[in-house]
Amino acid sequence: GAVVSQHPSWVICKSGTSVKIECRSLDFQATTMFWYRQFPKQSLMLMATSNEGSKATYEQGVEKDKFLINHASLTLSTLTVTSAHPEDSSFYICSASSRAGTGELFFGEGSRLTVL
Amino acid sequence: GQQLNQSPQSMFIQEGEDVSMNCTSSSIFNTWLWYKQDPGEGPVLLIALYKAGELTSNGRLTAQFGITRKDSFLNISASIPSDVGIYFCAGAGGSGGSNYKLTFGKGTLLTVNP
């Protein structure tokens, strides 16, 4: 299947700092990528849809100023957690589709964020 | 919004046994997907289903897209220890929803005793 890679795999930061997570599609171009958040023993919750060259679309209840998304190229989307707090600690996962309109999404390895 | 009910929530089985899990929805989907997630990893796509009634296999895994487009099941035959993990169903499209946006079930935790 298509390969989606995230970096970093895990990050620990101090409260109040900002953290950037990268999501790359390695062997295909993705005009649309998705960012999910997953708490322990829970399912994946969609945070936002990242569109190449335009603003991201955020799900209800997700603060766009808190979770900045940039999709500057067809192979890279970034999620920046600004002024992180302990409650932002979570597993963040991105996904992308290699075939338009199929719903067949491939996921990155995930990034574990721990805010102290 | 669209919701998926996935069951069972967890399963404890002996190696070699067959496993079945399913998802039902209050609304229709155009695509049903089944993923497996290992601890600390992202979900890995197992099977994708695109047509109502479609039955698809991937090795020891078999999944079906329900005729009503509101349900799907996943079967695992002759389970092995490496089948351990969390299995998620996901639906996309249908009922006015985007074909890109997935709605996930809550997952089935599978434990296989050697």
Coordinates of C-alpha atoms in Angstrom, one line a residue:
Chain A
G1 CA 0.0 0.0 0.0
A2 CA 0.9 3.7 -0.1
V3 CA 3.4 5.0 2.4
V4 CA 2.7 7.8 4.8
S5 CA 5.4 8.9 7.2
Q6 CA 5.2 11.1 10.3
H7 CA 7.9 12.8 12.2
P8 CA 8.7 12.9 15.1
S9 CA 7.4 9.6 16.4
W10 CA 7.3 11.0 19.9
V11 CA 8.0 14.3 21.5
I12 CA 8.1 15.7 25.0
C13 CA 7.8 19.4 25.5
K14 CA 7.2 21.9 28.3
S15 CA 3.9 23.5 28.8
G16 CA 3.6 26.7 26.8
T17 CA 5.9 25.7 24.0
S18 CA 4.9 24.9 20.4
V19 CA 5.4 21.5 18.7
K20 CA 5.4 20.8 14.9
I21 CA 4.5 17.4 13.5
E22 CA 5.2 16.5 9.9
C23 CA 3.2 14.2 7.7
R24 CA 4.7 13.1 4.4
S25 CA 3.3 10.9 1.6
L26 CA 6.4 9.1 0.3
D27 CA 5.3 7.5 -2.9
F28 CA 2.3 9.5 -4.0
Q29 CA 0.9 13.0 -4.2
A30 CA -1.8 13.9 -1.8
T31 CA -3.9 16.9 -2.4
T32 CA -5.8 16.1 0.8
M33 CA -4.4 14.9 4.1
F34 CA -6.2 14.4 7.4
W35 CA -5.2 14.8 11.0
Y36 CA -6.6 12.6 13.8
R37 CA -6.2 12.6 17.5
Q38 CA -6.4 9.4 19.6
F39 CA -6.6 9.2 23.3
P40 CA -5.7 5.9 25.1
K41 CA -8.1 3.1 24.4
Q42 CA -10.2 5.3 22.3
S43 CA -11.0 5.5 18.6
L44 CA -9.6 8.0 16.2
M45 CA -11.2 11.4 16.1
L46 CA -10.8 13.6 13.0
M47 CA -9.4 17.0 13.8
A48 CA -9.1 18.6 10.5
T49 CA -8.8 18.2 6.7
S50 CA -5.6 19.6 5.2
N51 CA -5.9 20.9 1.7
E52 CA -2.9 21.6 -0.4
G53 CA -2.6 25.3 -1.2
S54 CA -5.6 26.4 0.8
K55 CA -6.8 26.7 4.4
A56 CA -7.5 23.6 6.4
T57 CA -11.1 22.6 7.3
Y58 CA -11.5 22.0 11.0
E59 CA -14.0 19.7 12.7
Q60 CA -16.4 21.2 15.2
G61 CA -14.8 21.9 18.6
V62 CA -11.2 21.9 17.3
E63 CA -9.5 25.3 17.8
K64 CA -7.9 26.4 14.5
D65 CA -5.6 28.8 16.3
K66 CA -4.4 26.1 18.6
F67 CA -3.8 23.5 16.0
L68 CA -2.2 25.2 13.0
I69 CA -2.1 23.1 9.8
N70 CA 0.0 23.9 6.8
H71 CA -0.2 21.9 3.5
A72 CA 2.4 23.6 1.4
S73 CA 3.1 20.8 -1.0
L74 CA 1.5 17.7 -2.4
T75 CA 3.6 15.5 -0.2
L76 CA 3.8 17.4 3.1
S77 CA 1.3 18.6 5.7
T78 CA 2.3 19.9 9.1
L79 CA 0.4 20.2 12.3
T80 CA 1.7 22.7 14.9
V81 CA 0.3 22.5 18.4
T82 CA 0.7 26.0 19.7
S83 CA 1.2 26.9 23.4
A84 CA 0.8 23.3 24.3
H85 CA -0.7 22.2 27.6
P86 CA -0.8 18.9 29.4
E87 CA -4.3 18.3 28.1
D88 CA -2.9 18.4 24.6
S89 CA -0.9 15.2 25.3
S90 CA -2.2 12.6 22.9
F91 CA -1.4 10.4 19.9
Y92 CA -1.7 12.4 16.7
I93 CA -2.0 10.5 13.4
C94 CA -2.2 11.8 9.8
S95 CA -3.6 10.1 6.8
A96 CA -3.8 10.5 3.1
S97 CA -5.5 9.0 0.1
S98 CA -3.5 7.8 -2.9
R99 CA -6.7 7.4 -5.0
A100 CA -9.1 10.3 -5.3
G101 CA -12.6 9.7 -4.0
T102 CA -12.2 6.1 -2.8
G103 CA -12.1 6.8 1.0
E104 CA -9.1 4.4 1.1
L105 CA -6.8 6.2 3.5
F106 CA -3.3 5.2 4.5
F107 CA -2.1 6.3 7.9
G108 CA 1.2 7.5 9.2
E109 CA 2.9 5.8 12.2
G110 CA 1.5 8.4 14.6
S111 CA 3.2 10.9 16.8
R112 CA 3.0 10.7 20.6
L113 CA 3.0 14.1 22.2
T114 CA 3.6 14.5 25.9
V115 CA 3.3 17.9 27.4
L116 CA 4.9 18.3 30.9
Chain B
G1 CA -23.7 12.9 12.4
Q2 CA -22.9 9.4 11.3
Q3 CA -22.1 6.9 14.0
L4 CA -20.7 3.4 13.8
N5 CA -21.4 0.7 16.4
Q6 CA -18.6 -1.9 16.4
S7 CA -18.8 -5.2 18.3
P8 CA -17.6 -6.9 20.2
Q9 CA -15.5 -4.4 22.2
S10 CA -13.0 -7.1 23.0
M11 CA -12.3 -10.7 22.4
F12 CA -10.1 -13.4 24.0
I13 CA -9.5 -16.4 21.9
Q14 CA -7.2 -19.4 21.6
E15 CA -4.7 -19.6 18.7
G16 CA -6.3 -21.4 15.8
E17 CA -9.8 -20.2 16.4
D18 CA -11.8 -18.1 14.0
V19 CA -12.9 -14.6 14.8
S20 CA -15.8 -12.4 13.7
M21 CA -16.5 -8.8 14.4
N22 CA -18.9 -6.4 12.8
C23 CA -20.0 -2.8 12.5
T24 CA -23.4 -1.3 12.0
S25 CA -24.4 2.2 11.1
S26 CA -27.4 4.4 11.4
S27 CA -26.8 5.7 7.9
I28 CA -25.4 4.4 4.6
F29 CA -21.7 4.5 3.5
N30 CA -20.2 4.2 0.1
T31 CA -17.0 2.6 1.3
W32 CA -16.3 0.3 4.3
L33 CA -12.7 -0.1 5.5
W34 CA -11.1 -2.4 8.1
Y35 CA -7.9 -1.3 9.8
K36 CA -5.6 -3.0 12.4
Q37 CA -3.7 -0.9 14.9
D38 CA -0.8 -2.1 17.0
P39 CA 0.1 -0.3 20.2
G40 CA 1.9 3.0 19.5
E41 CA 1.4 2.7 15.7
G42 CA -0.9 4.1 13.1
P43 CA -3.7 2.0 11.7
V44 CA -2.9 -0.3 8.8
L45 CA -5.4 -0.9 6.1
L46 CA -6.5 -4.5 5.9
I47 CA -9.4 -4.6 3.5
A48 CA -11.4 -1.9 1.5
L49 CA -14.9 -2.6 0.3
Y50 CA -16.6 -0.4 -2.4
K51 CA -19.8 -2.1 -3.4
A52 CA -22.9 -3.3 -1.5
G53 CA -22.7 -7.1 -1.1
E54 CA -19.0 -7.2 -1.9
L55 CA -17.1 -10.0 -0.3
T56 CA -13.3 -9.6 -0.2
S57 CA -10.5 -11.7 1.2
N58 CA -7.0 -10.8 2.1
G59 CA -5.2 -14.0 3.2
R60 CA -6.9 -15.3 6.4
L61 CA -9.1 -12.2 6.5
T62 CA -12.5 -11.9 4.9
A63 CA -14.8 -8.9 5.0
Q64 CA -18.2 -8.1 3.5
F65 CA -20.0 -4.9 2.6
G66 CA -23.6 -5.3 3.7
I67 CA -26.4 -5.1 1.1
T68 CA -28.1 -2.3 3.0
R69 CA -24.8 -0.4 3.0
K70 CA -25.2 0.1 6.7
D71 CA -23.1 -2.8 8.0
S72 CA -19.9 -4.8 7.5
F73 CA -18.2 -7.7 9.1
L74 CA -14.6 -8.9 9.3
N75 CA -13.7 -12.6 9.8
I76 CA -10.2 -13.8 10.7
S77 CA -9.7 -17.5 10.2
A78 CA -7.2 -19.7 12.1
S79 CA -6.0 -16.9 14.3
I80 CA -2.3 -16.6 15.2
P81 CA -0.6 -14.7 18.0
S82 CA 0.4 -11.8 15.7
D83 CA -3.3 -11.1 15.0
V84 CA -3.4 -9.4 18.4
G85 CA -4.3 -5.7 18.2
I86 CA -7.2 -3.4 17.8
Y87 CA -9.3 -3.7 14.8
F88 CA -11.3 -0.7 13.6
C89 CA -14.0 -0.5 11.0
A90 CA -14.5 2.8 9.2
G91 CA -17.0 4.1 6.8
A92 CA -16.7 6.8 4.1
G93 CA -19.1 8.7 1.9
G94 CA -22.9 8.1 1.7
S95 CA -25.7 10.1 3.2
G96 CA -24.1 13.3 1.8
G97 CA -20.8 12.7 3.5
S98 CA -17.4 13.2 1.8
N99 CA -15.8 10.1 0.3
Y100 CA -12.6 11.2 2.0
K101 CA -13.8 11.6 5.6
L102 CA -13.8 8.5 7.6
T103 CA -16.1 7.7 10.5
F104 CA -14.5 5.1 12.8
G105 CA -16.0 2.5 15.0
K106 CA -14.7 2.3 18.6
G107 CA -12.5 -0.7 17.9
T108 CA -12.4 -4.4 18.8
L109 CA -9.4 -5.4 21.0
L110 CA -8.3 -8.9 20.0
T111 CA -6.2 -11.1 22.3
V112 CA -4.9 -14.4 21.1
N113 CA -3.7 -16.9 23.6
P114 CA -0.9 -19.2 22.2

